[in-house]
Amino acid sequence: MKDFTSGNVSKLIFNFTLPMLLGNVFQQLYNVVDSIIVGKVLGKEALASVGASFPIIFTLIALLIGIGSGFSIVISQFYGAKDINSVKKSIDTMYIFLFVAGLFASIFGIYYSEELFLLLQLPLELIPQATTYLNIYMAGMILFFGFNGTSSVLRGLGDSKTPLYFLILASLFNILFDVLFVMVFKWGIAGAAWATVIAQGGAFVTGILYLNRTHKIMKFSLSQLSFDKDLFIKSLKIGLPSGIQHTFVAIGMMALLGIVNTFGTDVIAAYTAAGRIDSLAMMPAMNFSQAVAAFVGQNLGANKIERVRKGFKATFLMSNLFCILMTAIIVIFGSQLMKMFTTDPNVIAIGEKYLIIVSSFYLLFSTLFTTNGVLRGAGDTLIPMFITLFSLWIIRIPCAYFLSAEIGETGIWWSIPIGWSMGALLSYLYYLTGKWKSKSVVPHKA
């Protein structure tokens, strides 16, 4: 477990981010490998069906992910304050919440899957495959929450290396099962979904067995889990705004997909493939955001405000440098990257245009996520929630609707950096007010 309250700020944040970045790159390989194999083996219709499923999945789990982030922040701050008993109680409470809530999410997603695709105006010929993929993925949702909850807690405790090992294991198994189920057994799109579910479940079980033998704080036992109402309320107060934010963002992604769907299978397939590349490219900024959140949580818990400011500056610089590198790679190799997913020239051309437009503005994305990471780590999640929702619902979605009516699907791509620019500006202005410094859950003397 890493202590962020002393030592070189830049080195601490970078060393914490690197294994987390590698881990999340491996985690993204779930989606990338699924999409590559599905697109190359099963065709662009299957690729579009997989892509249409993910905004729905995100919407169904978004609230729970946000609330779970509240637990991570509480755990981080109690660990910074050296209150290990509260850390353990928070971990138990988080697991109970995620398992129960995950079960309800699974049931809802499976029961209403076809209706959700009809609501999004998905072309009728894609709905059978999309429904198959979604139902299998949702059936494994408890395993997903267990796996990601464990990784999130470890990061809150300053341990980013152990989650990396679990993610590498899961990713390798996912690739193996993708090849086996789709290419050898010929299970079609169902094989890709089962590959992900089994890989996540196996990594979760393996991780729990390992932690129960080796970790001093992380001890998992279903029969010994205890629920602490007060800690749940504290975590809920911090995580609920993020959960609401994630939910409305997810619904916004569904609304955007609804616009994309009106342009047909080629655009949906291009949006899916380009989105996988885009997600990988944005990983450094997202992981630096997670790192600075853990850094801020511990240092605010230890009442070291000046280190928080240094952490923000160091993270801002490192994250932006990575974003410049990602932009250069995508602009130069965009077409070759799209060819990994499909041989259809129209799909490749549409996806390449998406990548060039969006990647040119990664610096805005980095600024937005770095600033929000500081605010989240401080436990100040309400104002960032409103900023994110404003940028999405008042700026990005209307822009996507009106611009796409004028210039086609390219208008949807331009709406993405337009939304980022507003979010980055408002978040940074709020950071400058300094109001986030009073949001720590750990009391301090004046």
PDB file of C-alpha atoms in Angstrom, residues 70-308:
ATOM      1  CA  GLY A  70     -17.744   7.151  -2.954  1.00  0.00           C
ATOM      2  CA  PHE A  71     -16.611   4.099  -0.997  1.00  0.00           C
ATOM      3  CA  SER A  72     -13.171   4.310  -2.599  1.00  0.00           C
ATOM      4  CA  ILE A  73     -12.802   7.953  -1.540  1.00  0.00           C
ATOM      5  CA  VAL A  74     -13.932   7.218   2.033  1.00  0.00           C
ATOM      6  CA  ILE A  75     -11.525   4.272   2.221  1.00  0.00           C
ATOM      7  CA  SER A  76      -8.686   6.445   0.896  1.00  0.00           C
ATOM      8  CA  GLN A  77      -9.323   9.216   3.434  1.00  0.00           C
ATOM      9  CA  PHE A  78      -9.647   6.847   6.416  1.00  0.00           C
ATOM     10  CA  TYR A  79      -6.440   5.136   5.327  1.00  0.00           C
ATOM     11  CA  GLY A  80      -4.702   8.504   5.135  1.00  0.00           C
ATOM     12  CA  ALA A  81      -5.933   9.178   8.683  1.00  0.00           C
ATOM     13  CA  LYS A  82      -4.625   5.712   9.800  1.00  0.00           C
ATOM     14  CA  ASP A  83      -8.128   4.588  10.883  1.00  0.00           C
ATOM     15  CA  ILE A  84      -7.799   0.954   9.774  1.00  0.00           C
ATOM     16  CA  ASN A  85     -10.946  -0.241  11.564  1.00  0.00           C
ATOM     17  CA  SER A  86     -13.090   2.165   9.531  1.00  0.00           C
ATOM     18  CA  VAL A  87     -11.258   1.074   6.370  1.00  0.00           C
ATOM     19  CA  LYS A  88     -12.253  -2.557   6.978  1.00  0.00           C
ATOM     20  CA  LYS A  89     -15.867  -1.687   7.766  1.00  0.00           C
ATOM     21  CA  SER A  90     -16.088   0.436   4.612  1.00  0.00           C
ATOM     22  CA  ILE A  91     -14.799  -2.427   2.467  1.00  0.00           C
ATOM     23  CA  ASP A  92     -17.376  -4.859   3.861  1.00  0.00           C
ATOM     24  CA  THR A  93     -20.208  -2.392   3.376  1.00  0.00           C
ATOM     25  CA  MET A  94     -19.144  -1.709  -0.203  1.00  0.00           C
ATOM     26  CA  TYR A  95     -19.170  -5.401  -1.137  1.00  0.00           C
ATOM     27  CA  ILE A  96     -22.653  -5.961   0.291  1.00  0.00           C
ATOM     28  CA  PHE A  97     -24.025  -2.952  -1.557  1.00  0.00           C
ATOM     29  CA  LEU A  98     -22.430  -3.851  -4.896  1.00  0.00           C
ATOM     30  CA  PHE A  99     -23.541  -7.490  -4.846  1.00  0.00           C
ATOM     31  CA  VAL A 100     -27.176  -6.717  -4.009  1.00  0.00           C
ATOM     32  CA  ALA A 101     -27.423  -3.782  -6.415  1.00  0.00           C
ATOM     33  CA  GLY A 102     -25.624  -5.734  -9.144  1.00  0.00           C
ATOM     34  CA  LEU A 103     -28.201  -8.511  -8.925  1.00  0.00           C
ATOM     35  CA  PHE A 104     -31.054  -6.070  -9.522  1.00  0.00           C
ATOM     36  CA  ALA A 105     -29.187  -4.483 -12.445  1.00  0.00           C
ATOM     37  CA  SER A 106     -28.755  -7.903 -14.065  1.00  0.00           C
ATOM     38  CA  ILE A 107     -32.432  -8.786 -13.772  1.00  0.00           C
ATOM     39  CA  PHE A 108     -33.572  -5.435 -15.171  1.00  0.00           C
ATOM     40  CA  GLY A 109     -31.130  -5.504 -18.094  1.00  0.00           C
ATOM     41  CA  ILE A 110     -32.056  -9.021 -19.182  1.00  0.00           C
ATOM     42  CA  TYR A 111     -35.805  -8.471 -18.873  1.00  0.00           C
ATOM     43  CA  TYR A 112     -35.913  -5.228 -20.877  1.00  0.00           C
ATOM     44  CA  SER A 113     -33.029  -5.773 -23.325  1.00  0.00           C
ATOM     45  CA  GLU A 114     -35.043  -5.884 -26.541  1.00  0.00           C
ATOM     46  CA  GLU A 115     -37.198  -2.905 -25.556  1.00  0.00           C
ATOM     47  CA  LEU A 116     -34.071  -0.836 -24.857  1.00  0.00           C
ATOM     48  CA  PHE A 117     -32.671  -1.507 -28.335  1.00  0.00           C
ATOM     49  CA  LEU A 118     -35.986  -0.578 -29.931  1.00  0.00           C
ATOM     50  CA  LEU A 119     -35.972   2.654 -27.921  1.00  0.00           C
ATOM     51  CA  LEU A 120     -32.536   3.499 -29.360  1.00  0.00           C
ATOM     52  CA  GLN A 121     -33.773   2.992 -32.937  1.00  0.00           C
ATOM     53  CA  LEU A 122     -31.255   0.228 -33.552  1.00  0.00           C
ATOM     54  CA  PRO A 123     -31.810  -1.217 -37.042  1.00  0.00           C
ATOM     55  CA  LEU A 124     -34.128  -4.195 -36.698  1.00  0.00           C
ATOM     56  CA  GLU A 125     -31.703  -6.605 -38.371  1.00  0.00           C
ATOM     57  CA  LEU A 126     -29.169  -5.967 -35.575  1.00  0.00           C
ATOM     58  CA  ILE A 127     -31.480  -6.477 -32.589  1.00  0.00           C
ATOM     59  CA  PRO A 128     -31.294 -10.314 -32.295  1.00  0.00           C
ATOM     60  CA  GLN A 129     -27.493 -10.367 -32.071  1.00  0.00           C
ATOM     61  CA  ALA A 130     -27.359  -7.290 -29.843  1.00  0.00           C
ATOM     62  CA  THR A 131     -29.908  -8.806 -27.440  1.00  0.00           C
ATOM     63  CA  THR A 132     -27.975 -12.074 -27.227  1.00  0.00           C
ATOM     64  CA  TYR A 133     -24.743 -10.261 -26.393  1.00  0.00           C
ATOM     65  CA  LEU A 134     -26.349  -7.950 -23.824  1.00  0.00           C
ATOM     66  CA  ASN A 135     -28.236 -10.708 -21.972  1.00  0.00           C
ATOM     67  CA  ILE A 136     -25.130 -12.850 -21.486  1.00  0.00           C
ATOM     68  CA  TYR A 137     -23.025  -9.851 -20.419  1.00  0.00           C
ATOM     69  CA  MET A 138     -25.647  -8.760 -17.866  1.00  0.00           C
ATOM     70  CA  ALA A 139     -25.881 -12.303 -16.464  1.00  0.00           C
ATOM     71  CA  GLY A 140     -22.289 -11.910 -15.246  1.00  0.00           C
ATOM     72  CA  MET A 141     -22.757  -8.486 -13.700  1.00  0.00           C
ATOM     73  CA  ILE A 142     -22.172  -9.610 -10.079  1.00  0.00           C
ATOM     74  CA  LEU A 143     -18.768 -10.950 -11.117  1.00  0.00           C
ATOM     75  CA  PHE A 144     -18.032  -7.643 -12.824  1.00  0.00           C
ATOM     76  CA  PHE A 145     -18.824  -5.668  -9.676  1.00  0.00           C
ATOM     77  CA  GLY A 146     -16.836  -8.019  -7.465  1.00  0.00           C
ATOM     78  CA  PHE A 147     -13.796  -7.807  -9.726  1.00  0.00           C
ATOM     79  CA  ASN A 148     -13.868  -4.043 -10.192  1.00  0.00           C
ATOM     80  CA  GLY A 149     -14.848  -3.367  -6.566  1.00  0.00           C
ATOM     81  CA  THR A 150     -11.802  -5.257  -5.337  1.00  0.00           C
ATOM     82  CA  SER A 151      -9.519  -3.348  -7.713  1.00  0.00           C
ATOM     83  CA  SER A 152     -11.060  -0.021  -6.701  1.00  0.00           C
ATOM     84  CA  VAL A 153     -10.514  -0.682  -2.985  1.00  0.00           C
ATOM     85  CA  LEU A 154      -6.893  -1.635  -3.514  1.00  0.00           C
ATOM     86  CA  ARG A 155      -6.290   1.592  -5.431  1.00  0.00           C
ATOM     87  CA  GLY A 156      -7.943   3.553  -2.632  1.00  0.00           C
ATOM     88  CA  LEU A 157      -5.396   1.955  -0.298  1.00  0.00           C
ATOM     89  CA  GLY A 158      -2.585   3.082  -2.583  1.00  0.00           C
ATOM     90  CA  ASP A 159      -1.959  -0.348  -4.164  1.00  0.00           C
ATOM     91  CA  SER A 160      -2.120  -0.126  -7.952  1.00  0.00           C
ATOM     92  CA  LYS A 161       0.138  -3.105  -8.710  1.00  0.00           C
ATOM     93  CA  THR A 162      -2.050  -5.939  -7.432  1.00  0.00           C
ATOM     94  CA  PRO A 163      -5.068  -4.887  -9.582  1.00  0.00           C
ATOM     95  CA  LEU A 164      -2.690  -4.856 -12.551  1.00  0.00           C
ATOM     96  CA  TYR A 165      -1.875  -8.519 -12.068  1.00  0.00           C
ATOM     97  CA  PHE A 166      -5.573  -9.414 -11.851  1.00  0.00           C
ATOM     98  CA  LEU A 167      -6.350  -7.409 -15.000  1.00  0.00           C
ATOM     99  CA  ILE A 168      -3.537  -9.015 -16.968  1.00  0.00           C
ATOM    100  CA  LEU A 169      -4.839 -12.434 -15.948  1.00  0.00           C
ATOM    101  CA  ALA A 170      -8.401 -11.557 -16.941  1.00  0.00           C
ATOM    102  CA  SER A 171      -7.332 -10.051 -20.272  1.00  0.00           C
ATOM    103  CA  LEU A 172      -5.240 -13.042 -21.274  1.00  0.00           C
ATOM    104  CA  PHE A 173      -8.069 -15.432 -20.456  1.00  0.00           C
ATOM    105  CA  ASN A 174     -10.506 -13.214 -22.332  1.00  0.00           C
ATOM    106  CA  ILE A 175      -8.362 -13.347 -25.464  1.00  0.00           C
ATOM    107  CA  LEU A 176      -7.988 -17.120 -25.140  1.00  0.00           C
ATOM    108  CA  PHE A 177     -11.730 -17.659 -24.695  1.00  0.00           C
ATOM    109  CA  ASP A 178     -12.567 -15.249 -27.540  1.00  0.00           C
ATOM    110  CA  VAL A 179     -10.465 -17.284 -29.933  1.00  0.00           C
ATOM    111  CA  LEU A 180     -11.806 -20.567 -28.582  1.00  0.00           C
ATOM    112  CA  PHE A 181     -15.520 -19.682 -28.440  1.00  0.00           C
ATOM    113  CA  VAL A 182     -15.823 -17.537 -31.578  1.00  0.00           C
ATOM    114  CA  MET A 183     -13.199 -18.912 -33.948  1.00  0.00           C
ATOM    115  CA  VAL A 184     -13.016 -22.588 -32.905  1.00  0.00           C
ATOM    116  CA  PHE A 185     -16.419 -23.453 -31.406  1.00  0.00           C
ATOM    117  CA  LYS A 186     -18.279 -21.047 -33.748  1.00  0.00           C
ATOM    118  CA  TRP A 187     -20.585 -19.752 -31.018  1.00  0.00           C
ATOM    119  CA  GLY A 188     -20.970 -16.421 -32.770  1.00  0.00           C
ATOM    120  CA  ILE A 189     -21.599 -13.228 -30.838  1.00  0.00           C
ATOM    121  CA  ALA A 190     -22.620 -15.250 -27.767  1.00  0.00           C
ATOM    122  CA  GLY A 191     -19.097 -16.643 -27.602  1.00  0.00           C
ATOM    123  CA  ALA A 192     -17.608 -13.152 -27.308  1.00  0.00           C
ATOM    124  CA  ALA A 193     -19.954 -12.318 -24.432  1.00  0.00           C
ATOM    125  CA  TRP A 194     -19.250 -15.573 -22.581  1.00  0.00           C
ATOM    126  CA  ALA A 195     -15.505 -15.030 -22.990  1.00  0.00           C
ATOM    127  CA  THR A 196     -15.716 -11.725 -21.109  1.00  0.00           C
ATOM    128  CA  VAL A 197     -17.999 -13.027 -18.343  1.00  0.00           C
ATOM    129  CA  ILE A 198     -15.872 -16.104 -17.645  1.00  0.00           C
ATOM    130  CA  ALA A 199     -12.624 -14.129 -17.730  1.00  0.00           C
ATOM    131  CA  GLN A 200     -13.907 -11.542 -15.251  1.00  0.00           C
ATOM    132  CA  GLY A 201     -15.321 -14.200 -12.952  1.00  0.00           C
ATOM    133  CA  GLY A 202     -12.110 -16.188 -12.989  1.00  0.00           C
ATOM    134  CA  ALA A 203     -10.007 -13.115 -12.209  1.00  0.00           C
ATOM    135  CA  PHE A 204     -12.332 -12.143  -9.340  1.00  0.00           C
ATOM    136  CA  VAL A 205     -12.169 -15.579  -7.714  1.00  0.00           C
ATOM    137  CA  THR A 206      -8.403 -15.799  -8.197  1.00  0.00           C
ATOM    138  CA  GLY A 207      -7.949 -12.318  -6.752  1.00  0.00           C
ATOM    139  CA  ILE A 208     -10.024 -13.077  -3.654  1.00  0.00           C
ATOM    140  CA  LEU A 209      -8.122 -16.309  -2.987  1.00  0.00           C
ATOM    141  CA  TYR A 210      -4.817 -14.455  -3.310  1.00  0.00           C
ATOM    142  CA  LEU A 211      -5.839 -11.527  -1.101  1.00  0.00           C
ATOM    143  CA  ASN A 212      -7.236 -13.749   1.638  1.00  0.00           C
ATOM    144  CA  ARG A 213      -3.830 -15.380   1.937  1.00  0.00           C
ATOM    145  CA  THR A 214      -1.551 -12.365   1.601  1.00  0.00           C
ATOM    146  CA  HIS A 215      -3.268  -9.039   2.380  1.00  0.00           C
ATOM    147  CA  LYS A 216      -3.442  -7.564   5.892  1.00  0.00           C
ATOM    148  CA  ILE A 217      -6.574  -5.444   5.390  1.00  0.00           C
ATOM    149  CA  MET A 218      -8.356  -7.037   2.413  1.00  0.00           C
ATOM    150  CA  LYS A 219      -9.931 -10.229   3.747  1.00  0.00           C
ATOM    151  CA  PHE A 220     -13.041 -11.386   1.863  1.00  0.00           C
ATOM    152  CA  SER A 221     -15.567 -13.818   3.332  1.00  0.00           C
ATOM    153  CA  LEU A 222     -19.269 -13.805   2.454  1.00  0.00           C
ATOM    154  CA  SER A 223     -20.230 -15.199   5.857  1.00  0.00           C
ATOM    155  CA  GLN A 224     -18.309 -12.503   7.757  1.00  0.00           C
ATOM    156  CA  LEU A 225     -19.299  -9.404   5.786  1.00  0.00           C
ATOM    157  CA  SER A 226     -20.913  -6.752   7.974  1.00  0.00           C
ATOM    158  CA  PHE A 227     -22.914  -3.706   6.910  1.00  0.00           C
ATOM    159  CA  ASP A 228     -22.216  -0.352   8.583  1.00  0.00           C
ATOM    160  CA  LYS A 229     -25.114   2.040   8.088  1.00  0.00           C
ATOM    161  CA  ASP A 230     -23.187   5.194   9.030  1.00  0.00           C
ATOM    162  CA  LEU A 231     -20.304   4.448   6.672  1.00  0.00           C
ATOM    163  CA  PHE A 232     -22.771   3.591   3.917  1.00  0.00           C
ATOM    164  CA  ILE A 233     -24.452   6.977   4.357  1.00  0.00           C
ATOM    165  CA  LYS A 234     -21.084   8.765   4.290  1.00  0.00           C
ATOM    166  CA  SER A 235     -20.088   6.922   1.125  1.00  0.00           C
ATOM    167  CA  LEU A 236     -23.502   7.526  -0.395  1.00  0.00           C
ATOM    168  CA  LYS A 237     -23.281  11.271   0.221  1.00  0.00           C
ATOM    169  CA  ILE A 238     -19.970  11.382  -1.639  1.00  0.00           C
ATOM    170  CA  GLY A 239     -20.712   8.779  -4.298  1.00  0.00           C
ATOM    171  CA  LEU A 240     -24.351   9.544  -5.119  1.00  0.00           C
ATOM    172  CA  PRO A 241     -23.602  12.781  -7.008  1.00  0.00           C
ATOM    173  CA  SER A 242     -21.020  10.873  -9.051  1.00  0.00           C
ATOM    174  CA  GLY A 243     -23.523   8.050  -9.518  1.00  0.00           C
ATOM    175  CA  ILE A 244     -26.177  10.466 -10.744  1.00  0.00           C
ATOM    176  CA  GLN A 245     -23.574  12.086 -12.957  1.00  0.00           C
ATOM    177  CA  HIS A 246     -22.520   8.714 -14.398  1.00  0.00           C
ATOM    178  CA  THR A 247     -26.166   7.777 -14.957  1.00  0.00           C
ATOM    179  CA  PHE A 248     -27.030  10.945 -16.850  1.00  0.00           C
ATOM    180  CA  VAL A 249     -23.774  10.658 -18.788  1.00  0.00           C
ATOM    181  CA  ALA A 250     -24.700   7.082 -19.670  1.00  0.00           C
ATOM    182  CA  ILE A 251     -28.178   8.117 -20.736  1.00  0.00           C
ATOM    183  CA  GLY A 252     -26.507  10.834 -22.775  1.00  0.00           C
ATOM    184  CA  MET A 253     -24.348   8.181 -24.445  1.00  0.00           C
ATOM    185  CA  MET A 254     -27.520   6.281 -25.249  1.00  0.00           C
ATOM    186  CA  ALA A 255     -29.032   9.453 -26.710  1.00  0.00           C
ATOM    187  CA  LEU A 256     -25.931   9.946 -28.860  1.00  0.00           C
ATOM    188  CA  LEU A 257     -26.087   6.311 -29.954  1.00  0.00           C
ATOM    189  CA  GLY A 258     -29.710   6.902 -30.893  1.00  0.00           C
ATOM    190  CA  ILE A 259     -28.517   9.663 -33.238  1.00  0.00           C
ATOM    191  CA  VAL A 260     -25.719   7.448 -34.585  1.00  0.00           C
ATOM    192  CA  ASN A 261     -28.175   4.592 -35.185  1.00  0.00           C
ATOM    193  CA  THR A 262     -30.200   6.698 -37.613  1.00  0.00           C
ATOM    194  CA  PHE A 263     -27.227   6.673 -40.016  1.00  0.00           C
ATOM    195  CA  GLY A 264     -27.213   2.880 -40.444  1.00  0.00           C
ATOM    196  CA  THR A 265     -24.956  -0.123 -39.901  1.00  0.00           C
ATOM    197  CA  ASP A 266     -21.749   1.303 -41.427  1.00  0.00           C
ATOM    198  CA  VAL A 267     -21.749   4.353 -39.148  1.00  0.00           C
ATOM    199  CA  ILE A 268     -22.630   2.231 -36.092  1.00  0.00           C
ATOM    200  CA  ALA A 269     -19.782  -0.179 -36.871  1.00  0.00           C
ATOM    201  CA  ALA A 270     -17.341   2.711 -37.434  1.00  0.00           C
ATOM    202  CA  TYR A 271     -18.472   4.365 -34.208  1.00  0.00           C
ATOM    203  CA  THR A 272     -17.903   1.086 -32.352  1.00  0.00           C
ATOM    204  CA  ALA A 273     -14.402   0.441 -33.718  1.00  0.00           C
ATOM    205  CA  ALA A 274     -13.234   4.063 -33.443  1.00  0.00           C
ATOM    206  CA  GLY A 275     -14.670   4.198 -29.942  1.00  0.00           C
ATOM    207  CA  ARG A 276     -12.520   1.230 -28.880  1.00  0.00           C
ATOM    208  CA  ILE A 277      -9.387   2.986 -30.166  1.00  0.00           C
ATOM    209  CA  ASP A 278     -10.516   6.253 -28.585  1.00  0.00           C
ATOM    210  CA  SER A 279     -11.027   4.557 -25.210  1.00  0.00           C
ATOM    211  CA  LEU A 280      -7.498   3.162 -25.236  1.00  0.00           C
ATOM    212  CA  ALA A 281      -6.028   6.524 -26.200  1.00  0.00           C
ATOM    213  CA  MET A 282      -7.851   8.309 -23.378  1.00  0.00           C
ATOM    214  CA  MET A 283      -6.704   5.796 -20.762  1.00  0.00           C
ATOM    215  CA  PRO A 284      -3.644   7.807 -19.626  1.00  0.00           C
ATOM    216  CA  ALA A 285      -5.755  10.884 -18.809  1.00  0.00           C
ATOM    217  CA  MET A 286      -8.367   8.776 -17.027  1.00  0.00           C
ATOM    218  CA  ASN A 287      -5.773   6.898 -14.984  1.00  0.00           C
ATOM    219  CA  PHE A 288      -3.919  10.050 -13.999  1.00  0.00           C
ATOM    220  CA  SER A 289      -7.307  11.322 -12.830  1.00  0.00           C
ATOM    221  CA  GLN A 290      -7.778   8.225 -10.663  1.00  0.00           C
ATOM    222  CA  ALA A 291      -4.250   8.564  -9.308  1.00  0.00           C
ATOM    223  CA  VAL A 292      -4.629  12.209  -8.338  1.00  0.00           C
ATOM    224  CA  ALA A 293      -7.980  11.375  -6.682  1.00  0.00           C
ATOM    225  CA  ALA A 294      -6.261   8.814  -4.414  1.00  0.00           C
ATOM    226  CA  PHE A 295      -3.393  11.266  -3.836  1.00  0.00           C
ATOM    227  CA  VAL A 296      -5.770  14.088  -2.891  1.00  0.00           C
ATOM    228  CA  GLY A 297      -7.871  11.803  -0.676  1.00  0.00           C
ATOM    229  CA  GLN A 298      -4.896  10.778   1.448  1.00  0.00           C
ATOM    230  CA  ASN A 299      -3.330  14.241   1.655  1.00  0.00           C
ATOM    231  CA  LEU A 300      -6.588  15.973   2.430  1.00  0.00           C
ATOM    232  CA  GLY A 301      -7.209  13.314   5.096  1.00  0.00           C
ATOM    233  CA  ALA A 302      -3.757  14.170   6.504  1.00  0.00           C
ATOM    234  CA  ASN A 303      -4.548  17.917   6.195  1.00  0.00           C
ATOM    235  CA  LYS A 304      -1.702  18.584   3.726  1.00  0.00           C
ATOM    236  CA  ILE A 305      -3.337  21.073   1.375  1.00  0.00           C
ATOM    237  CA  GLU A 306      -0.136  22.309  -0.275  1.00  0.00           C
ATOM    238  CA  ARG A 307       0.707  18.774  -1.449  1.00  0.00           C
ATOM    239  CA  VAL A 308      -2.736  18.620  -3.046  1.00  0.00           C
TER     240      VAL A 308
END
